[in-house]
Short mmCIF file of C-alpha atoms in Angstrom, two decimals:
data_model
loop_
_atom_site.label_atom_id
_atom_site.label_comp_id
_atom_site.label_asym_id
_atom_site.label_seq_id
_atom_site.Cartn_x
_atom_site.Cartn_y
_atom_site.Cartn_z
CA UNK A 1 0.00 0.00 0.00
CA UNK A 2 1.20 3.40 -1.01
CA UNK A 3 1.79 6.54 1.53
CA UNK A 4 -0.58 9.39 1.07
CA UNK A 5 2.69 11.36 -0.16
CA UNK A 6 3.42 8.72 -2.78
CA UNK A 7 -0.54 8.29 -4.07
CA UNK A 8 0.03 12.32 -4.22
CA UNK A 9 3.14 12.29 -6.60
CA UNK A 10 1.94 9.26 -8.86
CA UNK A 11 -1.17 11.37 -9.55
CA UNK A 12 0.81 14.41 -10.50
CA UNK A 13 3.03 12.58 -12.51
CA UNK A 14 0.88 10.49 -14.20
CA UNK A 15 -1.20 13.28 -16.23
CA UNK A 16 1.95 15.12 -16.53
CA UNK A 17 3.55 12.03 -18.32
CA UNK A 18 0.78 11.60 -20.24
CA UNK A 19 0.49 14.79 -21.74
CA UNK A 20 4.52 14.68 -22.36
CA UNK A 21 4.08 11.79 -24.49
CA UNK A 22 1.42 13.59 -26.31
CA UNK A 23 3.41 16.46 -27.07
CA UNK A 24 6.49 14.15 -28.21
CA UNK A 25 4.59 12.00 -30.81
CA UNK A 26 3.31 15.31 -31.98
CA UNK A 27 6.47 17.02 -32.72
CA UNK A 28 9.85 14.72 -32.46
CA UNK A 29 10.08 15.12 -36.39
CA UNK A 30 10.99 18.96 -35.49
CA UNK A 31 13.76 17.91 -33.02
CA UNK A 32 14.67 15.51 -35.17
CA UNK A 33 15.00 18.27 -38.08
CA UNK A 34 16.93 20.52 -35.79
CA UNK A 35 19.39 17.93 -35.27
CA UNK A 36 19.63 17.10 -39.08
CA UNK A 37 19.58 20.49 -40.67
CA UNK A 38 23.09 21.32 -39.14
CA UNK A 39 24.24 18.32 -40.73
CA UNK A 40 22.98 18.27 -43.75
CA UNK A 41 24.34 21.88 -44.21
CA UNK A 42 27.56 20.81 -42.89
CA UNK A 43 27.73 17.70 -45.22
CA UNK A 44 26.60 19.97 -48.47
CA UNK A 45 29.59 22.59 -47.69
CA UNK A 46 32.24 19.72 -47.59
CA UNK A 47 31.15 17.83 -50.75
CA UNK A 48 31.24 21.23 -52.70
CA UNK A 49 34.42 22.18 -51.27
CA UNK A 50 35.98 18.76 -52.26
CA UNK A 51 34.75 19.71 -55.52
CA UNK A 52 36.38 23.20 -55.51
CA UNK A 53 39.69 21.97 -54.49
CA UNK A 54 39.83 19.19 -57.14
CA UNK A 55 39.56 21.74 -59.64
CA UNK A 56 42.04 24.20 -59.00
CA UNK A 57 45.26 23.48 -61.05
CA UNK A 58 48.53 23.74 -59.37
CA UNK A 59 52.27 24.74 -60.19
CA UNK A 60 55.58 23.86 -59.21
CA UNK A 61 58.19 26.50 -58.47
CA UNK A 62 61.80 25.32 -57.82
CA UNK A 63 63.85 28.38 -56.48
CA UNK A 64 67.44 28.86 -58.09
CA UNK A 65 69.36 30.66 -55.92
CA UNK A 66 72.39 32.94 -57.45
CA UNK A 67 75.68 32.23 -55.03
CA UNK A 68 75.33 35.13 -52.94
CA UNK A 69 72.48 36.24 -51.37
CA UNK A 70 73.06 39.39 -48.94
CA UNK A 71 69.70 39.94 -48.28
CA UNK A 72 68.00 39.16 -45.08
CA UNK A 73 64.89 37.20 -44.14
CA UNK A 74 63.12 40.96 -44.50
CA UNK A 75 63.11 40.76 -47.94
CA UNK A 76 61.00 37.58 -47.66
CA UNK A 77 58.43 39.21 -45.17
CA UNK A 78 58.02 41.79 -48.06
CA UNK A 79 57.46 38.74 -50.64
CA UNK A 80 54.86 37.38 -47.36
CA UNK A 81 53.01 40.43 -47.49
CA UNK A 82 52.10 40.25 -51.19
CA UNK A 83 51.08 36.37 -50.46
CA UNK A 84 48.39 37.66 -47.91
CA UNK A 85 47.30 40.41 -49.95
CA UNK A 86 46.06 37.43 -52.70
CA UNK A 87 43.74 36.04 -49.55
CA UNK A 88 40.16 34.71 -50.85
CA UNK A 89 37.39 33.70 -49.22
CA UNK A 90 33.50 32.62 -49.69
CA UNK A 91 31.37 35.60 -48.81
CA UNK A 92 28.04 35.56 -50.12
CA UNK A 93 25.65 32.33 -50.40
CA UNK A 94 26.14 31.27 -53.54
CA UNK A 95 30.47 31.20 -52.71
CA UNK A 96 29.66 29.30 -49.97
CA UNK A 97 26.62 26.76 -50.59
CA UNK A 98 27.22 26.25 -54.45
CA UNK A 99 30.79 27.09 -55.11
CA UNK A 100 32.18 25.74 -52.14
CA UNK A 101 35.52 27.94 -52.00
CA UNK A 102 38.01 28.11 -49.59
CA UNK A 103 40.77 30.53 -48.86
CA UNK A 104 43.43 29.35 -51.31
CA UNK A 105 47.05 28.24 -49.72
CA UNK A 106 50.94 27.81 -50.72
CA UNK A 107 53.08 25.68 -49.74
CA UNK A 108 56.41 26.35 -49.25
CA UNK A 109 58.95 23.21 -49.27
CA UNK A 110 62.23 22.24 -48.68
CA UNK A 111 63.20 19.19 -50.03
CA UNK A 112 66.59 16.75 -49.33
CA UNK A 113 67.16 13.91 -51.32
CA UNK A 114 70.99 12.09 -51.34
CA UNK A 115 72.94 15.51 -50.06
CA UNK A 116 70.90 18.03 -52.87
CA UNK A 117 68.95 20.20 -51.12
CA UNK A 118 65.58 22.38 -52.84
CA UNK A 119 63.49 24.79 -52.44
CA UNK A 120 59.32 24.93 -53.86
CA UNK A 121 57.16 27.25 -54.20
CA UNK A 122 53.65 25.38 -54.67
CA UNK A 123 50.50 27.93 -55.84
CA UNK A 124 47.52 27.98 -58.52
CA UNK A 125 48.41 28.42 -61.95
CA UNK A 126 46.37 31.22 -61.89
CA UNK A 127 48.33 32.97 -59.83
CA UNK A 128 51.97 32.12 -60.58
CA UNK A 129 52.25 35.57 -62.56
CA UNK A 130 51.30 37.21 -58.94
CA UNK A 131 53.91 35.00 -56.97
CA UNK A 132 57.13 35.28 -59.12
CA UNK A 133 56.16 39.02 -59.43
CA UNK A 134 56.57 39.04 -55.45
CA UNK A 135 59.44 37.24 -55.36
CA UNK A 136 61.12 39.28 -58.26
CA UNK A 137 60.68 42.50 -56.44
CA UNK A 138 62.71 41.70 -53.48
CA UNK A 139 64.99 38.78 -55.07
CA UNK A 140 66.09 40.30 -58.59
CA UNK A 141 68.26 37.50 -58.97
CA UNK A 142 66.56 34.70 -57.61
CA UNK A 143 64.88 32.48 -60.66
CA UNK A 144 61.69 30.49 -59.72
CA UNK A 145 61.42 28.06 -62.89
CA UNK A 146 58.48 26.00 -63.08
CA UNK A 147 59.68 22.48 -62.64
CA UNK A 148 57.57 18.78 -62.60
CA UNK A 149 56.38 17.49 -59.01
CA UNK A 150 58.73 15.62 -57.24
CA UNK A 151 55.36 14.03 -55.01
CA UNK A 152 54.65 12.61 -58.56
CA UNK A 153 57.94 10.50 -58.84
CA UNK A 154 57.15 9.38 -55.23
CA UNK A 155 54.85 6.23 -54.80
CA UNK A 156 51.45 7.38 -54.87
CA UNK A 157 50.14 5.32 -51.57
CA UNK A 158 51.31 4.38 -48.37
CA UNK A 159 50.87 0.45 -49.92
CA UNK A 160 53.01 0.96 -53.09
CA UNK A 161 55.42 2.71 -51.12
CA UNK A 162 55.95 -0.34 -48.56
CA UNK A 163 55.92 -2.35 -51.53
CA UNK A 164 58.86 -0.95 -53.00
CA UNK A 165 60.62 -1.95 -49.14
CA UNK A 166 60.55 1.68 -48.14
CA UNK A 167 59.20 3.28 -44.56
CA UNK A 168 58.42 6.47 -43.73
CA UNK A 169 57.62 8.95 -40.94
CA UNK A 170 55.23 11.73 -40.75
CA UNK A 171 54.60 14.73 -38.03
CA UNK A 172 52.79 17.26 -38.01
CA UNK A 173 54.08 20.66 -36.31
CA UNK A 174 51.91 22.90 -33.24
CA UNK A 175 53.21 25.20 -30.89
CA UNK A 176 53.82 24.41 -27.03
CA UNK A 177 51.84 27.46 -26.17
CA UNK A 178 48.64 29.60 -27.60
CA UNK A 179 49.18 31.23 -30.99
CA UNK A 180 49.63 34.62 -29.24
CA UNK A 181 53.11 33.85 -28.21
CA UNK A 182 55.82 34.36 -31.11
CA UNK A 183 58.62 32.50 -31.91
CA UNK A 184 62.20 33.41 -32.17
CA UNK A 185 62.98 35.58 -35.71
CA UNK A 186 65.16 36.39 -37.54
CA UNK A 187 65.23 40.00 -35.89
CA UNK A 188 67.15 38.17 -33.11
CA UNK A 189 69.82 36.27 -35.20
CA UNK A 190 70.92 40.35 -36.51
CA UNK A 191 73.38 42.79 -34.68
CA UNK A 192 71.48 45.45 -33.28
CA UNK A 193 71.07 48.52 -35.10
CA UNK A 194 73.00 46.84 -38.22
CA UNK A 195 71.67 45.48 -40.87
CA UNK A 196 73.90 42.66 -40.61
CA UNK A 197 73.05 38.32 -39.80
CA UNK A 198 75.75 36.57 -38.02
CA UNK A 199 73.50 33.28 -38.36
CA UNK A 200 71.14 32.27 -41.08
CA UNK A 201 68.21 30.85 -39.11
CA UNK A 202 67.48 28.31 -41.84
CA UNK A 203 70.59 26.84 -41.88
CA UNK A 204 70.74 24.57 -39.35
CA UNK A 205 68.04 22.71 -41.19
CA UNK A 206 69.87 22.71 -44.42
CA UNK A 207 73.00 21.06 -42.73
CA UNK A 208 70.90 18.05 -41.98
CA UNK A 209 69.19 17.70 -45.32
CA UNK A 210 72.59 18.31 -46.57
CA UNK A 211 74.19 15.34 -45.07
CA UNK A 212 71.38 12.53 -45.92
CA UNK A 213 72.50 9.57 -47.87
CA UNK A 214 71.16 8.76 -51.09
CA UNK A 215 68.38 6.08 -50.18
CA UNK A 216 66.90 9.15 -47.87
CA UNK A 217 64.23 11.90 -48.32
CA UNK A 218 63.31 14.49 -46.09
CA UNK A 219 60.55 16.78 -47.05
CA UNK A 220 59.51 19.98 -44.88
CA UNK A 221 56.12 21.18 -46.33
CA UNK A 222 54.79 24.42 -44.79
CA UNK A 223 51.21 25.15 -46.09
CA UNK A 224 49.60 28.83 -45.70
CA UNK A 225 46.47 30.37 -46.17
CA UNK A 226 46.29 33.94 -45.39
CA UNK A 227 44.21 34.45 -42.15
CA UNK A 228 41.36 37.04 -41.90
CA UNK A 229 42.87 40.45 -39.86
CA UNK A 230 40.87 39.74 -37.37
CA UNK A 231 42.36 36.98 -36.35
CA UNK A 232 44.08 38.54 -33.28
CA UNK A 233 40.66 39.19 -31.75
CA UNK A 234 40.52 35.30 -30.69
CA UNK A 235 43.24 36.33 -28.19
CA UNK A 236 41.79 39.75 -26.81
CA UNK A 237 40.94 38.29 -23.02
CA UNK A 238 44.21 36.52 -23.28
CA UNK A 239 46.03 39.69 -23.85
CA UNK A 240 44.18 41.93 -21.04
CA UNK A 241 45.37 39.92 -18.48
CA UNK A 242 49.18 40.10 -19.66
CA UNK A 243 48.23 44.00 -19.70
CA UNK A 244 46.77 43.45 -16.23
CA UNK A 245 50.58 42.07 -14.68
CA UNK A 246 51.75 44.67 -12.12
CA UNK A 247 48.76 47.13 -12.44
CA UNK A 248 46.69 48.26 -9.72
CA UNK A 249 43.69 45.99 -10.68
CA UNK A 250 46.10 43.46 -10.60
CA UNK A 251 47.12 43.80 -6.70
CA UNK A 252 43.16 44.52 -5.55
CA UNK A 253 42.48 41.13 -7.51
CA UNK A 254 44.93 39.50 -5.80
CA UNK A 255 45.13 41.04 -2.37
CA UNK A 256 48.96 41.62 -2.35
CA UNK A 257 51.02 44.52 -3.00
CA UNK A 258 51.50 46.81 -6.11
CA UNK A 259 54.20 45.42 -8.15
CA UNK A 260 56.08 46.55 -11.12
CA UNK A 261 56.68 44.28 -14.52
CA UNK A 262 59.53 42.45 -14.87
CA UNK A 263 61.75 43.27 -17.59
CA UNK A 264 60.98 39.84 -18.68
CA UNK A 265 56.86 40.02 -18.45
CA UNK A 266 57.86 43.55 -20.47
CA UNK A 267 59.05 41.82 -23.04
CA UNK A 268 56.80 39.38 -23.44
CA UNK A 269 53.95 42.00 -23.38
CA UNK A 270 55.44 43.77 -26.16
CA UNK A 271 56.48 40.54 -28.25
CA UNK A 272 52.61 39.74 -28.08
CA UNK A 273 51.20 42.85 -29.03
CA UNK A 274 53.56 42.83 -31.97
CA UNK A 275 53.03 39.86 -32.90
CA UNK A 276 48.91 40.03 -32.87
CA UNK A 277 49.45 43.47 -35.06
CA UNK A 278 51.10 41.86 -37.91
CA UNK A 279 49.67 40.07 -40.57
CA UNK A 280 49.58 36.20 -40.17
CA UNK A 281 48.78 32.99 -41.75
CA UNK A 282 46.71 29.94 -40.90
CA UNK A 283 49.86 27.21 -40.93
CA UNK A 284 49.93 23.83 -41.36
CA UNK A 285 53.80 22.44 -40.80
CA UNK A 286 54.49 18.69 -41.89
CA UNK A 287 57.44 16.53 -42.00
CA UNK A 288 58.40 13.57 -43.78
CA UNK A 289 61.19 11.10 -43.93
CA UNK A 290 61.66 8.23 -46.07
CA UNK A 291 63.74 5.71 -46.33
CA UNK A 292 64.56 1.56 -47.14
CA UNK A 293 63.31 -0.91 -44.23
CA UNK A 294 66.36 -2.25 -43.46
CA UNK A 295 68.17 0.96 -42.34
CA UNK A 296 64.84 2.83 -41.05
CA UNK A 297 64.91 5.27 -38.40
CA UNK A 298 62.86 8.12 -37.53
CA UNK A 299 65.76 9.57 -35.09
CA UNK A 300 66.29 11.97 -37.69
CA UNK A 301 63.05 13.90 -38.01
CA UNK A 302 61.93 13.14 -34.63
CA UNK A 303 65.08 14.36 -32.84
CA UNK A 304 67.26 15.90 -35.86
CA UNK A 305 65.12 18.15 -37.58
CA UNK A 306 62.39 19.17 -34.00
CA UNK A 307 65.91 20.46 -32.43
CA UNK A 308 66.50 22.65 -35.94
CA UNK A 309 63.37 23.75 -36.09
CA UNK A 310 63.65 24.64 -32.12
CA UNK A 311 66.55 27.47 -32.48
CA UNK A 312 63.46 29.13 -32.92
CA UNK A 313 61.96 28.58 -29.48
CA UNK A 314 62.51 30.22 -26.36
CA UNK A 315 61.63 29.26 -22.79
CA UNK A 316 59.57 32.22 -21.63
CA UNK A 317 57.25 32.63 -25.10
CA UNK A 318 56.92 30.09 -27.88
CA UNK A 319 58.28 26.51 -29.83
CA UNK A 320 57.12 24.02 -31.89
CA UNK A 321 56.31 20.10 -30.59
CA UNK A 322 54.98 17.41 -32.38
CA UNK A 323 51.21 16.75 -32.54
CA UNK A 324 51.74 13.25 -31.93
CA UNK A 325 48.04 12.24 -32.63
CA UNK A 326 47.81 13.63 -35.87
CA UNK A 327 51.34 11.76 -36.88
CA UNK A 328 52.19 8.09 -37.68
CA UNK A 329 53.95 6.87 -34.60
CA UNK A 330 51.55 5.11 -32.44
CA UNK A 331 52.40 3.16 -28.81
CA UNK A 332 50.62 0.93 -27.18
CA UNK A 333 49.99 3.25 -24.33
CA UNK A 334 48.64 6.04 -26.56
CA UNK A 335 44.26 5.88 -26.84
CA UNK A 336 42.45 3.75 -27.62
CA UNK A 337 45.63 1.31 -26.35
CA UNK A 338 44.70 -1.52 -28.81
CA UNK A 339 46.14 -2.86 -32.17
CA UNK A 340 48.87 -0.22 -32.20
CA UNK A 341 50.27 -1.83 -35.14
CA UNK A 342 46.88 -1.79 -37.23
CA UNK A 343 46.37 1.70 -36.33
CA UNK A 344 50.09 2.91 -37.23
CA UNK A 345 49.51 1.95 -40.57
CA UNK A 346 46.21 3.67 -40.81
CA UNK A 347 47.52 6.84 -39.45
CA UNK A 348 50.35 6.45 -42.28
CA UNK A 349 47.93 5.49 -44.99
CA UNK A 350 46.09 8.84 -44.27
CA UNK A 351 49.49 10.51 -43.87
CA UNK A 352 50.86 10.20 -46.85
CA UNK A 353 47.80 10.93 -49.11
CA UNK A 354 47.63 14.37 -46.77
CA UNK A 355 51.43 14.85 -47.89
CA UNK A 356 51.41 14.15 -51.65
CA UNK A 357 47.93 16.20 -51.96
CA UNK A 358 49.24 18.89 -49.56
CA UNK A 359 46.36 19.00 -47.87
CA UNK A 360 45.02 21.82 -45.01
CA UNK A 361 42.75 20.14 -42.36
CA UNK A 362 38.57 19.76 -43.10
CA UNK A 363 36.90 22.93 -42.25
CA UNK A 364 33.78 20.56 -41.97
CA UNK A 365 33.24 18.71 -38.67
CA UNK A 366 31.12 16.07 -40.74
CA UNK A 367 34.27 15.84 -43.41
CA UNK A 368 36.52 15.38 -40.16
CA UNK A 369 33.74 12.71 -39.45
CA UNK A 370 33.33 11.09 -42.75
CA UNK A 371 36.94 10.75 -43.38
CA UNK A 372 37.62 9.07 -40.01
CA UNK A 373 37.96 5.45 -39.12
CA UNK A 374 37.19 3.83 -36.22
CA UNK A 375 40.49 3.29 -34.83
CA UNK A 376 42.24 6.67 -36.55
CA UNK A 377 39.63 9.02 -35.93
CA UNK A 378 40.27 12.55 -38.24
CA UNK A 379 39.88 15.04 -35.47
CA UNK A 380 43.16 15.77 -34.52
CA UNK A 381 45.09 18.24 -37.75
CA UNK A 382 44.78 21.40 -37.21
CA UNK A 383 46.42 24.98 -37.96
CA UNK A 384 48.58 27.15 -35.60
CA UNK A 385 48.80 31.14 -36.70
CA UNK A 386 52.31 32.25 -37.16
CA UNK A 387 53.03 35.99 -38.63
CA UNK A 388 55.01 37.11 -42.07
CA UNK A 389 57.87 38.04 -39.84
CA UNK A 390 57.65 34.01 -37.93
CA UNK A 391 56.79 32.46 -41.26
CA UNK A 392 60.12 34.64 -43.27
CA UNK A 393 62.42 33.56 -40.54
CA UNK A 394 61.56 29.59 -41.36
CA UNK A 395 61.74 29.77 -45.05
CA UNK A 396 63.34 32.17 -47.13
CA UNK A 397 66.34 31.99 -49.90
CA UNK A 398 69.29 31.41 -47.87
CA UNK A 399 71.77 33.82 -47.42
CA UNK A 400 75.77 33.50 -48.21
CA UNK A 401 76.24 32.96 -44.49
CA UNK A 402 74.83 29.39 -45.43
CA UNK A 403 77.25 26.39 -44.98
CA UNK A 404 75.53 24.04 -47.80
CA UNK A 405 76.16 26.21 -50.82
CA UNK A 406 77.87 22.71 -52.26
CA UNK A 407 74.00 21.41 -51.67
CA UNK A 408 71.84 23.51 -53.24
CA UNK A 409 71.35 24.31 -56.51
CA UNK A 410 72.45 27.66 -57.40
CA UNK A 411 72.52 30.29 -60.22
CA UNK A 412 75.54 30.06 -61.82
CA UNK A 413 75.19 33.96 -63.46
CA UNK A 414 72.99 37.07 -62.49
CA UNK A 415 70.59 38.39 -64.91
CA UNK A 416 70.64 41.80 -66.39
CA UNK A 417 68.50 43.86 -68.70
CA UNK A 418 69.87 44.49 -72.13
CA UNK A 419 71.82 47.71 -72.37
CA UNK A 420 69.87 50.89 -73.38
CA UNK A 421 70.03 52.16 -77.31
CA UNK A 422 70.92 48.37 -78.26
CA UNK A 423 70.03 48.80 -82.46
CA UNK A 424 66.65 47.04 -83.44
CA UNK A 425 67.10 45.83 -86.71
CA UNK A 426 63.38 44.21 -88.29
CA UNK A 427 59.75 45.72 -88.52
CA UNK A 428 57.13 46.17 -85.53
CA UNK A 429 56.18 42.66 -86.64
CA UNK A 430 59.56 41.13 -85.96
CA UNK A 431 59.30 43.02 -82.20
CA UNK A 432 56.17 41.56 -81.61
CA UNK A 433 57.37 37.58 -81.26
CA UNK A 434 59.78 38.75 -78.38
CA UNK A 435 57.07 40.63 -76.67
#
């Protein structure tokens, strides 16, 4: 028998359950078409993006450098600048829902293969004329020739490429701390108030690449898409409370005493705001190294090539790491702790189409989904933003400070314009092949 306050609640409950399911069979095909619409909007943006990107036609852009170069990585920020300037993106409903575009990225490479180093330039055919023009008018004497691509004489799968008895391993680059924090440029490698470099920041880098044997390749692919210029405003909260460090608001927040900033916090303070008033890009950083079976080891991008990348880093602001769960080493110990072996070769599967396609992470969260498998889920790639000044200090024509001049393939001759009042002999016609 039930208590009177349990005979009370049942017959509350009961009308009121009643009248729930009522209202449910009436309208669960509008929840259900809440939960839907998002993605089925979702899923229509990444098929027509997919389409988009398979139809935009690409070109190849080896740099020859001439043997000296005396200009700094400022040049190259200059040659950065006109790169963002070319930014695109979808901004009306028909760019977006039918046309499916995307902001449009380069990639900028540097290639090792048996003790030759290289240097690409990757961007649309459509827009070559735009690049080389930037280049040009801060390197006169650098050449970009338009040259086949060497991920076409590479095996075109993961399985063809094992098949051949090679290995391979793939990382993918983030920074240790929040995008707001720079890294270490090139400003820092010059004497002040000269405009003089001691050190070439690229060239520990092209040491190593320099010294690989001629069964290895070592490939560092740096993809950008210009970001929007309101991309620092992510970081706004972020920045108020370094602002906040030694101010009176500070002290009442934290009950202590007024304080000054350290020259350290100082610095940082003003490497920030610097950094979130330049122009920057949305950066995806890979790494690959291949090589036979039998003498594999993936000491050398994992150790060699982290550690050159890291004279970039410093302790109190920024540095790069590995994002270890979008790369192809797996453990045991790493999630979801079973058949690390299966999913290794997953993760390099997906790897290596990502590297021969130079590919920039799904903006679509049901493309992330749709291109996942169960045990090497597609959540994980993602950008970091680094600034013209960050991005001209990793890649730029090296300078004659450079050790590997023997290594990379240089201009053998500068280029000049033909000298004024040369005699024309021949008609307008005759002018008008050479023009």
């Amino acid at each position: 028998m039930l208590s009177p306050i349990t005979d009370v609640i049942v017959s509350v409950l009961q009308p009121v359950w009643g009248y729930f399911l009522v209202f449910w069979g009436e309208t669960w095909w509008f929840f259900l078409l809440i939960i839907l619409l998002p993605v089925a909007r979702s899923t229509w943006i990444y098929w027509r993006q997919i389409i988009y990107q398979h139809n935009m036609k690409y070109a190849i852009l080896e740099m020859r450098i001439p043997r000296e170069v005396t200009k700094n990585p400022r040049a190259m920020e200059q040659v950065l600048r006109a790169f963002h300037s070319m930014r695109n993106a979808a901004r009306n409903i028909r760019e977006v829902y039918w046309d499916g575009e995307v902001t449009n990225w380069v990639s900028l490479e540097i290639v090792g293969r048996g003790g030759e180093v290289h240097l690409y330039v990757r961007c649309l055919k459509s827009r070559r004329p735009l690049v080389e023009a930037a280049f040009f008018s801060s390197y006169q004497d650098v050449e970009l020739v338009e040259v086949p691509d060497y991920a076409e004489m590479l095996p075109k799968s993961a399985e063809e490429l094992w098949d051949r008895g090679l290995d391979f391993f793939g990382g993918e680059l983030e920074l240790v701390k929040p995008d707001m924090y720079p890294l270490r440029t090139y400003l820092e490698f010059e004497v002040p108030d000269e405009d003089i470099q001691l050190i070439d920041p690229i060239s520990n880098a092209l040491e190593i690449l320099g010294k690989l044997t001629k069964d290895e390749f070592v490939a560092i692919q740096i993809n950008i898409a210009p970001a929007d210029y309101s991309w620092a405003k992510e970081w706004e909260d972020e920045l108020a409370k370094l602002r906040k460090i030694g101010t009176k608001a500070a002290m009442e927040e934290e009950g202590g005493s007024l304080t000054t900033r350290t020259p350290g916090q100082t610095r940082i303070l003003k490497a920030v705001e610097e950094k979130l008033g330049r122009q920057a890009f949305n950066t995806m950083g890979r790494i690959v190294y291949v090589c036979p079976k039998a003498v594999y080891s993936d000491t050398v991008p994992r150790r060699g090539l982290i550690g050159a990348l890291n004279q970039y880093a410093t302790a109190d602001m920024n540095a790069f790491k590995w994002n270890f769960p979008a790369g192809t080493r797996t453990q045991l110990w790493d999630w979801p702790y079973i058949f690390p072996k299966l999913r290794g070769k997953l993760r390099k599967k997906r790897y290596w189409h990502w590297f021969i396609h130079r590919e920039m992470p799904e903006e679509q969260w049901t493309g992330k989904l749709l291109s996942s498998h169960p045990l090497n889920w597609n959540f994980y790639s993602k950008t970091m933003h680094l600034d013209i000044a960050e991005m001209a200090t990793i890649f730029h024509p090296p300078t004659h400070v450079v050790l590997t001049a023997p290594h990379i393939h240089r201009v053998e001759s500068k280029k000049a314009g033909a000298p004024s009042g040369l005699p024309i002999f021949g008609d307008e016609t005759a002018i008008d092949k050479f023009t």
